[in-house]
CSV table of C-alpha atoms in Angstrom, one decimal:
chain,number,residue,atom,x,y,z
A,841,MET,CA,8.7,-3.9,-15.4
A,842,GLY,CA,7.0,-0.9,-13.8
A,843,GLY,CA,8.0,1.9,-11.6
A,844,ASP,CA,10.7,4.6,-12.0
A,845,PHE,CA,13.6,2.0,-12.0
A,846,GLY,CA,11.9,-1.1,-13.3
A,847,PRO,CA,13.8,-4.4,-13.0
A,848,HIS,CA,17.1,-2.7,-12.2
A,849,CYS,CA,15.5,-2.0,-8.8
A,850,ILE,CA,13.1,-4.9,-8.5
A,851,VAL,CA,15.5,-7.8,-9.3
A,852,PRO,CA,18.1,-7.0,-6.5
A,853,ALA,CA,15.2,-6.3,-4.1
A,854,CYS,CA,13.7,-9.7,-4.8
A,855,ILE,CA,17.0,-11.5,-4.5
A,856,SER,CA,17.7,-9.8,-1.1
A,857,CYS,CA,14.2,-10.8,0.1
A,858,LEU,CA,14.9,-14.5,-0.8
A,859,VAL,CA,17.9,-14.4,1.5
A,860,GLU,CA,15.9,-12.9,4.3
A,861,HIS,CA,12.9,-15.2,4.0
A,862,PRO,CA,13.9,-18.9,3.4
A,863,SER,CA,10.3,-20.0,2.8
A,864,LEU,CA,9.7,-17.3,0.1
A,865,HIS,CA,9.3,-18.2,-3.6
A,866,LEU,CA,9.2,-15.5,-6.2
A,867,VAL,CA,8.1,-15.3,-9.9
A,868,LEU,CA,9.5,-12.3,-11.8
A,869,VAL,CA,7.1,-11.4,-14.6
A,870,GLY,CA,8.5,-9.4,-17.5
A,871,GLN,CA,10.8,-9.4,-20.5
A,872,SER,CA,12.8,-12.5,-19.7
A,873,GLU,CA,16.0,-11.7,-21.6
A,874,LEU,CA,16.5,-8.5,-19.6
A,875,VAL,CA,15.4,-10.0,-16.3
A,876,GLU,CA,17.7,-13.0,-16.7
A,877,SER,CA,20.6,-10.7,-17.5
A,878,LEU,CA,20.0,-8.8,-14.2
A,879,ILE,CA,19.7,-12.0,-12.2
A,880,ALA,CA,23.0,-13.2,-13.7
A,881,ARG,CA,24.8,-10.4,-11.9
A,882,HIS,CA,24.0,-12.1,-8.6
A,883,PRO,CA,25.8,-15.4,-8.4
A,884,GLY,CA,24.5,-17.9,-6.0
A,885,VAL,CA,20.8,-17.1,-6.4
A,886,ASP,CA,18.6,-20.1,-5.4
A,887,ARG,CA,16.9,-20.6,-8.7
A,888,ALA,CA,14.6,-23.2,-7.2
A,889,ARG,CA,12.9,-20.3,-5.4
A,890,LEU,CA,13.2,-17.8,-8.2
A,891,ARG,CA,11.8,-18.2,-11.7
A,892,VAL,CA,11.0,-15.8,-14.6
A,893,GLU,CA,7.7,-15.7,-16.4
A,894,HIS,CA,7.9,-14.0,-19.8
A,895,ALA,CA,5.6,-11.2,-20.8
A,896,ASP,CA,6.2,-9.2,-24.0
A,897,GLU,CA,4.3,-6.0,-23.2
A,898,ILE,CA,4.9,-3.2,-20.7
A,899,ILE,CA,2.2,-0.8,-19.3
A,900,GLY,CA,3.8,2.6,-19.2
A,901,MET,CA,3.2,5.0,-16.3
A,902,ASN,CA,1.3,7.3,-18.7
A,903,ASP,CA,-0.9,4.6,-20.2
A,904,GLN,CA,-4.6,5.0,-19.7
A,905,PRO,CA,-6.2,2.2,-17.7
A,906,ALA,CA,-8.7,1.4,-20.4
A,907,LEU,CA,-5.8,1.1,-22.9
A,908,ALA,CA,-4.0,-1.3,-20.6
A,909,LEU,CA,-7.1,-3.3,-20.1
A,910,ARG,CA,-8.0,-3.7,-23.8
A,911,SER,CA,-4.8,-3.4,-25.8
A,912,LYS,CA,-2.1,-5.1,-23.8
A,913,PRO,CA,-3.1,-8.7,-23.0
A,914,ASP,CA,0.5,-9.8,-22.5
A,915,SER,CA,1.6,-7.1,-20.2
A,916,SER,CA,3.7,-8.1,-17.2
A,917,MET,CA,1.1,-6.6,-14.9
A,918,ARG,CA,-1.8,-8.6,-16.4
A,919,VAL,CA,0.2,-11.8,-16.5
A,920,GLY,CA,1.2,-11.4,-12.9
A,921,LEU,CA,-2.5,-10.9,-11.9
A,922,GLU,CA,-3.5,-13.9,-13.9
A,923,LEU,CA,-1.0,-16.0,-12.0
A,924,VAL,CA,-2.8,-15.0,-8.8
A,925,ARG,CA,-6.2,-15.8,-10.3
A,926,ASP,CA,-5.0,-19.2,-11.5
A,927,GLY,CA,-3.5,-20.1,-8.1
A,928,ALA,CA,0.1,-20.3,-9.4
A,929,VAL,CA,1.1,-17.6,-6.9
A,930,GLN,CA,-0.5,-16.2,-3.8
A,931,ALA,CA,0.1,-12.5,-4.3
A,932,CYS,CA,1.1,-9.9,-6.9
A,933,VAL,CA,3.4,-6.9,-6.1
A,934,SER,CA,3.7,-4.1,-8.7
A,935,ALA,CA,5.4,-0.8,-8.8
A,936,GLY,CA,3.6,0.1,-12.1
A,937,ASN,CA,0.8,2.3,-13.2
A,938,SER,CA,-1.7,2.6,-10.2
A,939,GLY,CA,-4.8,3.2,-12.4
A,940,ALA,CA,-3.9,0.2,-14.6
A,941,LEU,CA,-3.2,-2.0,-11.7
A,942,MET,CA,-6.6,-1.2,-10.2
A,943,ALA,CA,-8.5,-1.7,-13.4
A,944,LEU,CA,-6.7,-5.0,-14.2
A,945,SER,CA,-7.1,-6.2,-10.7
A,946,ARG,CA,-10.8,-5.6,-10.8
A,947,TYR,CA,-11.1,-7.3,-14.2
A,948,VAL,CA,-8.9,-10.3,-13.5
A,949,LEU,CA,-9.5,-11.0,-9.8
A,950,LYS,CA,-12.9,-9.5,-9.3
A,951,THR,CA,-14.1,-7.9,-6.1
A,952,LEU,CA,-15.4,-9.6,-2.9
A,953,PRO,CA,-19.2,-9.9,-2.6
A,954,GLY,CA,-20.7,-6.6,-1.5
A,955,ILE,CA,-17.7,-4.5,-2.6
A,956,ASP,CA,-18.2,-2.0,-5.4
A,957,ARG,CA,-14.6,-0.8,-5.6
A,958,PRO,CA,-11.3,-2.0,-4.1
A,959,ALA,CA,-9.4,0.5,-2.0
A,960,MET,CA,-5.7,1.1,-1.5
A,961,VAL,CA,-4.6,1.1,2.1
A,962,ALA,CA,-1.3,1.5,3.8
A,963,ALA,CA,-0.1,1.8,7.4
A,964,VAL,CA,1.0,5.4,8.2
A,965,PRO,CA,3.3,6.0,11.3
A,966,THR,CA,1.7,8.1,14.1
A,967,GLN,CA,2.8,9.2,17.6
A,968,SER,CA,1.3,6.1,19.1
A,969,GLY,CA,2.0,3.5,16.4
A,970,PHE,CA,0.3,3.2,13.1
A,971,CYS,CA,-2.9,4.2,11.3
A,972,HIS,CA,-4.4,2.4,8.4
A,973,LEU,CA,-5.2,5.1,5.8
A,974,LEU,CA,-7.5,4.5,2.8
A,975,ASP,CA,-8.1,5.2,-0.1
A,976,LEU,CA,-4.7,6.3,-1.3
A,977,GLY,CA,-5.5,7.0,-4.9
A,978,ALA,CA,-7.4,4.1,-6.5
A,979,ASN,CA,-10.7,6.0,-6.3
A,980,VAL,CA,-10.6,9.7,-6.9
A,981,ASP,CA,-14.3,10.3,-6.9
A,982,CYS,CA,-16.2,8.5,-4.1
A,983,SER,CA,-19.8,8.3,-3.1
A,984,ALA,CA,-20.9,8.0,0.6
A,985,GLU,CA,-21.5,4.3,0.0
A,986,HIS,CA,-18.0,3.8,-1.2
A,987,LEU,CA,-16.5,5.6,1.8
A,988,TYR,CA,-18.7,3.4,4.0
A,989,GLN,CA,-17.3,0.3,2.3
A,990,PHE,CA,-13.8,1.6,2.7
A,991,ALA,CA,-14.4,2.1,6.4
A,992,VAL,CA,-15.6,-1.5,6.7
A,993,MET,CA,-12.7,-2.9,4.8
A,994,GLY,CA,-10.2,-0.8,6.7
A,995,SER,CA,-11.6,-1.8,10.1
A,996,VAL,CA,-11.6,-5.5,9.2
A,997,THR,CA,-8.1,-5.2,7.8
A,998,ALA,CA,-6.7,-3.5,10.9
A,999,GLU,CA,-8.4,-6.1,13.1
A,1000,VAL,CA,-7.0,-9.0,11.1
A,1001,LEU,CA,-3.5,-7.5,11.3
A,1002,GLY,CA,-3.7,-7.2,15.0
A,1003,THR,CA,-5.7,-4.2,16.2
A,1004,ALA,CA,-8.5,-5.1,18.6
A,1005,ARG,CA,-11.7,-3.1,18.0
A,1006,PRO,CA,-10.0,-0.5,15.7
A,1007,ARG,CA,-11.2,3.1,16.0
A,1008,VAL,CA,-12.6,4.2,12.6
A,1009,ALA,CA,-12.7,7.9,11.6
A,1010,LEU,CA,-13.5,10.0,8.5
A,1011,LEU,CA,-10.9,12.5,7.4
A,1012,ASN,CA,-12.4,15.9,7.4
A,1013,VAL,CA,-11.7,19.7,7.5
A,1014,GLY,CA,-13.1,19.8,11.0
A,1015,THR,CA,-14.5,17.6,13.7
A,1016,GLU,CA,-17.9,19.3,13.9
A,1017,ASP,CA,-20.9,17.6,12.3
A,1018,ILE,CA,-21.6,20.6,10.1
A,1019,LYS,CA,-18.1,20.4,8.4
A,1020,GLY,CA,-17.2,18.6,5.2
A,1021,SER,CA,-18.5,17.8,1.8
A,1022,GLN,CA,-21.9,16.3,1.2
A,1023,GLN,CA,-20.6,12.8,0.6
A,1024,VAL,CA,-18.5,12.9,3.8
A,1025,LYS,CA,-21.6,13.9,5.8
A,1026,LEU,CA,-23.7,11.2,4.2
A,1027,ALA,CA,-21.0,8.6,4.9
A,1028,ALA,CA,-20.9,9.7,8.5
A,1029,GLY,CA,-24.6,9.1,8.8
A,1030,LEU,CA,-24.1,5.6,7.4
A,1031,LEU,CA,-21.3,4.8,9.8
A,1032,GLN,CA,-23.2,6.1,12.8
A,1033,GLN,CA,-25.8,3.4,12.1
A,1034,ALA,CA,-23.4,0.6,11.4
A,1035,ASN,CA,-23.4,-2.4,13.8
A,1036,GLY,CA,-20.0,-3.8,14.9
A,1037,LEU,CA,-17.9,-0.8,13.8
A,1038,ASN,CA,-16.1,1.4,16.3
A,1039,TYR,CA,-16.8,4.6,14.5
A,1040,ILE,CA,-15.5,7.7,16.4
A,1041,GLY,CA,-16.5,10.5,14.0
A,1042,PHE,CA,-14.4,13.0,12.1
A,1043,VAL,CA,-10.6,13.5,12.5
A,1044,GLU,CA,-8.4,16.2,11.0
A,1045,GLY,CA,-5.0,15.7,9.4
A,1046,ASP,CA,-3.1,16.5,12.6
A,1047,GLY,CA,-5.3,14.1,14.6
A,1048,LEU,CA,-4.3,11.3,12.2
A,1049,TYR,CA,-0.6,11.8,13.2
A,1050,ARG,CA,-1.5,12.1,16.9
A,1051,GLY,CA,-2.9,8.6,16.7
A,1052,GLU,CA,-6.5,9.5,17.4
A,1053,ALA,CA,-7.8,6.7,15.1
A,1054,ASP,CA,-6.6,3.3,13.9
A,1055,VAL,CA,-8.4,3.6,10.6
A,1056,VAL,CA,-8.9,6.9,8.7
A,1057,VAL,CA,-11.1,7.0,5.6
A,1058,CYS,CA,-11.1,9.5,2.7
A,1059,ASP,CA,-11.4,9.6,-1.1
A,1060,GLY,CA,-8.4,8.7,-3.2
A,1061,PHE,CA,-7.6,12.3,-4.2
A,1062,VAL,CA,-7.2,13.5,-0.6
A,1063,GLY,CA,-5.5,10.3,0.5
A,1064,ASN,CA,-2.9,10.3,-2.2
A,1065,VAL,CA,-2.0,14.0,-1.6
A,1066,LEU,CA,-1.8,13.4,2.2
A,1067,LEU,CA,0.4,10.3,1.8
A,1068,LYS,CA,2.9,11.9,-0.6
A,1069,SER,CA,3.0,15.1,1.4
A,1070,SER,CA,3.8,13.1,4.5
A,1071,GLU,CA,6.6,11.2,2.7
A,1072,GLY,CA,8.1,14.5,1.5
A,1073,LEU,CA,7.8,16.1,4.9
A,1074,ALA,CA,9.6,13.2,6.6
A,1075,VAL,CA,12.5,13.4,4.1
A,1076,MET,CA,12.7,17.2,4.4
A,1077,ILE,CA,12.8,17.1,8.2
A,1078,ALA,CA,15.5,14.4,8.3
A,1079,GLY,CA,17.6,16.4,5.8
A,1080,ARG,CA,17.2,19.7,7.7
A,1081,ILE,CA,18.2,18.0,11.0
A,1082,GLU,CA,21.3,16.5,9.3
A,1083,ALA,CA,22.2,20.0,7.8
A,1084,LEU,CA,21.9,21.6,11.3
A,1085,PHE,CA,24.3,19.1,12.8
A,1086,ARG,CA,26.8,19.8,10.1
A,1087,SER,CA,26.5,23.6,10.4
A,1088,SER,CA,29.3,24.1,13.0
A,1089,LEU,CA,31.9,22.3,15.0
A,1090,ALA,CA,29.8,22.5,18.2
A,1091,ALA,CA,26.8,21.2,16.2
A,1092,ARG,CA,28.9,18.3,14.8
A,1093,MET,CA,30.0,17.3,18.3
A,1094,VAL,CA,26.4,17.3,19.5
A,1095,GLY,CA,25.4,15.4,16.4
A,1096,VAL,CA,27.9,12.6,17.2
A,1097,LEU,CA,26.1,12.0,20.5
A,1098,ALA,CA,22.7,12.2,18.9
A,1099,LEU,CA,23.5,10.1,15.9
A,1100,PRO,CA,22.2,6.7,17.1
A,1101,LEU,CA,18.8,8.3,18.0
A,1102,LEU,CA,18.6,10.2,14.8
A,1103,ARG,CA,19.3,7.0,12.8
A,1104,ARG,CA,16.6,5.2,14.7
A,1105,LEU,CA,14.1,8.1,14.0
A,1106,ARG,CA,15.0,8.2,10.4
A,1107,GLY,CA,14.5,4.5,10.0
A,1108,GLU,CA,11.1,4.7,11.7
A,1109,LEU,CA,9.9,7.5,9.5
A,1110,SER,CA,11.6,6.5,6.3
A,1111,PRO,CA,9.0,6.0,3.5
A,1112,ALA,CA,11.0,2.9,2.4
A,1113,GLN,CA,10.1,1.2,5.7
A,1114,HIS,CA,6.4,1.7,5.1
A,1115,ASN,CA,6.2,1.2,1.4
A,1116,GLY,CA,3.5,-1.1,0.1
A,1117,ALA,CA,-0.2,-0.3,-0.2
A,1118,SER,CA,-2.7,-3.1,-0.3
A,1119,LEU,CA,-5.6,-3.3,-2.7
A,1120,VAL,CA,-8.3,-4.6,-0.3
A,1121,GLY,CA,-11.6,-5.8,-1.5
A,1122,LEU,CA,-10.3,-8.1,-4.2
A,1123,GLN,CA,-10.5,-11.9,-4.4
A,1124,GLY,CA,-6.7,-12.1,-4.2
A,1125,ILE,CA,-3.7,-10.2,-2.7
A,1126,VAL,CA,-2.3,-7.3,-4.6
A,1127,VAL,CA,0.2,-4.8,-3.2
A,1128,LYS,CA,1.2,-1.6,-4.9
A,1129,SER,CA,4.7,-0.4,-4.4
A,1130,HIS,CA,5.5,3.3,-4.7
A,1131,GLY,CA,6.8,3.9,-8.3
A,1132,GLY,CA,9.8,5.9,-6.9
A,1133,ALA,CA,10.7,3.3,-4.3
A,1134,GLY,CA,14.2,1.9,-4.4
A,1135,PRO,CA,15.3,-1.7,-3.5
A,1136,GLU,CA,14.6,-1.3,0.3
A,1137,GLY,CA,11.2,0.2,-0.4
A,1138,PHE,CA,10.3,-2.6,-2.8
A,1139,LYS,CA,11.4,-5.2,-0.2
A,1140,SER,CA,8.9,-3.6,2.2
A,1141,ALA,CA,6.1,-4.1,-0.4
A,1142,ILE,CA,7.1,-7.8,-0.7
A,1143,ARG,CA,7.0,-8.2,3.1
A,1144,ARG,CA,3.6,-6.6,3.2
A,1145,ALA,CA,2.4,-9.2,0.6
A,1146,LEU,CA,4.0,-12.0,2.6
A,1147,LEU,CA,2.2,-10.9,5.8
A,1148,GLU,CA,-1.2,-10.9,4.0
A,1149,ILE,CA,-0.5,-14.4,2.7
A,1150,GLU,CA,0.3,-15.6,6.2
A,1151,GLU,CA,-2.8,-14.0,7.6
A,1152,ASP,CA,-5.0,-15.2,4.6
A,1153,LEU,CA,-6.4,-11.7,4.4
A,1154,PRO,CA,-8.9,-12.0,1.5
A,1155,ARG,CA,-10.6,-15.0,3.0
A,1156,ARG,CA,-10.8,-13.5,6.5
A,1157,LEU,CA,-11.9,-10.2,5.0
A,1158,GLN,CA,-14.7,-11.9,3.1
A,1159,SER,CA,-15.9,-13.8,6.1
A,1160,ARG,CA,-16.2,-10.6,8.1
A,1161,LEU,CA,-17.7,-8.3,5.5
A,1162,ALA,CA,-21.2,-9.8,5.6
A,1163,GLU,CA,-21.4,-8.8,9.3
A,1164,HIS,CA,-20.9,-5.1,8.5
A,1165,LEU,CA,-22.1,-4.3,4.9
A,1166,LEU,CA,-25.5,-2.8,4.5
C-alpha cells in the first residue's frame, strides 16, 4: 500500500513478475477489496501463485516510525514482515516509509547476532561494473562501530553475491588519513585492524563511480543524498542528450545512428534497473523499493529479493559475520 503510487503500481508489477519467473509466488498485503479490484483488470492471472492477505491499516509516508510501531498493528507493512517471521513467505518487498520499515523490521525480525543496526545497501553502477553502497538512509547518525559493522556486512554481501575478495572503502572528503569526521577516522582505525577484510582506505565520490572499490561505506544521511543525486543526474544526462539530438536536422540524423547505443546506455543507467535496497543484518530478507519507482522499478526490487532468497543471504551472512566482528 506504500510508495507514491501504491497498489496501482505494485499490482501490475507483481503480475508481470509472475509471468517472467514461473517459480515465483507472491502475497499482496493490503486492503483486499482495492487490491482484488486491481488484479481483476488483468485476466488470466495465475491465482495459484498470487494471493491477497488483508491488512486494514496503512503507514503513511509522513508517519513517525514510533507511531507505526505502536499504533498500527494491522498495517500492511507489519503484516508483511510478520509473514516473513512466521515462515509463510521468504522475503518482504515494500515501497513504503523507510523509517517505519526499518523500525518494524528490527522489531519483528530482529537483527543478526553482533549487529546493532541493519543497514540499507544497493548496487550502484560504476565504470567497471557495480559498487555496493551502504548505508542509504536507514541510519542517519552513525558511530564508528556502526560504520565498521556496515563494512563487514557490505563485504560479506558483495562476496555472497559474486565478488571475490571485495575491496572495502570508507566514503570521505579526501583520501588522506587526516581528512574526515571523527567517527570516520575512528572507523578507519577499526577497519585497518580487521582480519579477513580487504580494506583499502578512503574513497571520494568520484572514485566510487570510477570503480575504485566494490563496497563503499558511509552514514545514511550521506548515502541517501549521494544515491538520489546520482539518480537525478542519470535522468538529467539522458534527457539532455535526447534534447541535443532533436535540436536540428543534422543532429536528428546523427541521433538515428546513435539511437541503439543511447538506448543501451539509458537502460544501463536507469534508476529503475537498479531499484531495490536490501536491509542487511536482519534475520530475514527485506527489500526497500524507491517510493517513486514505477512498475519496472518495483519489478527490479522483487528480482533483488528473489536473488537473495536463492542465495540464502541471511544465513550465509550470519555464518560469516562471526569471522569479522570484533
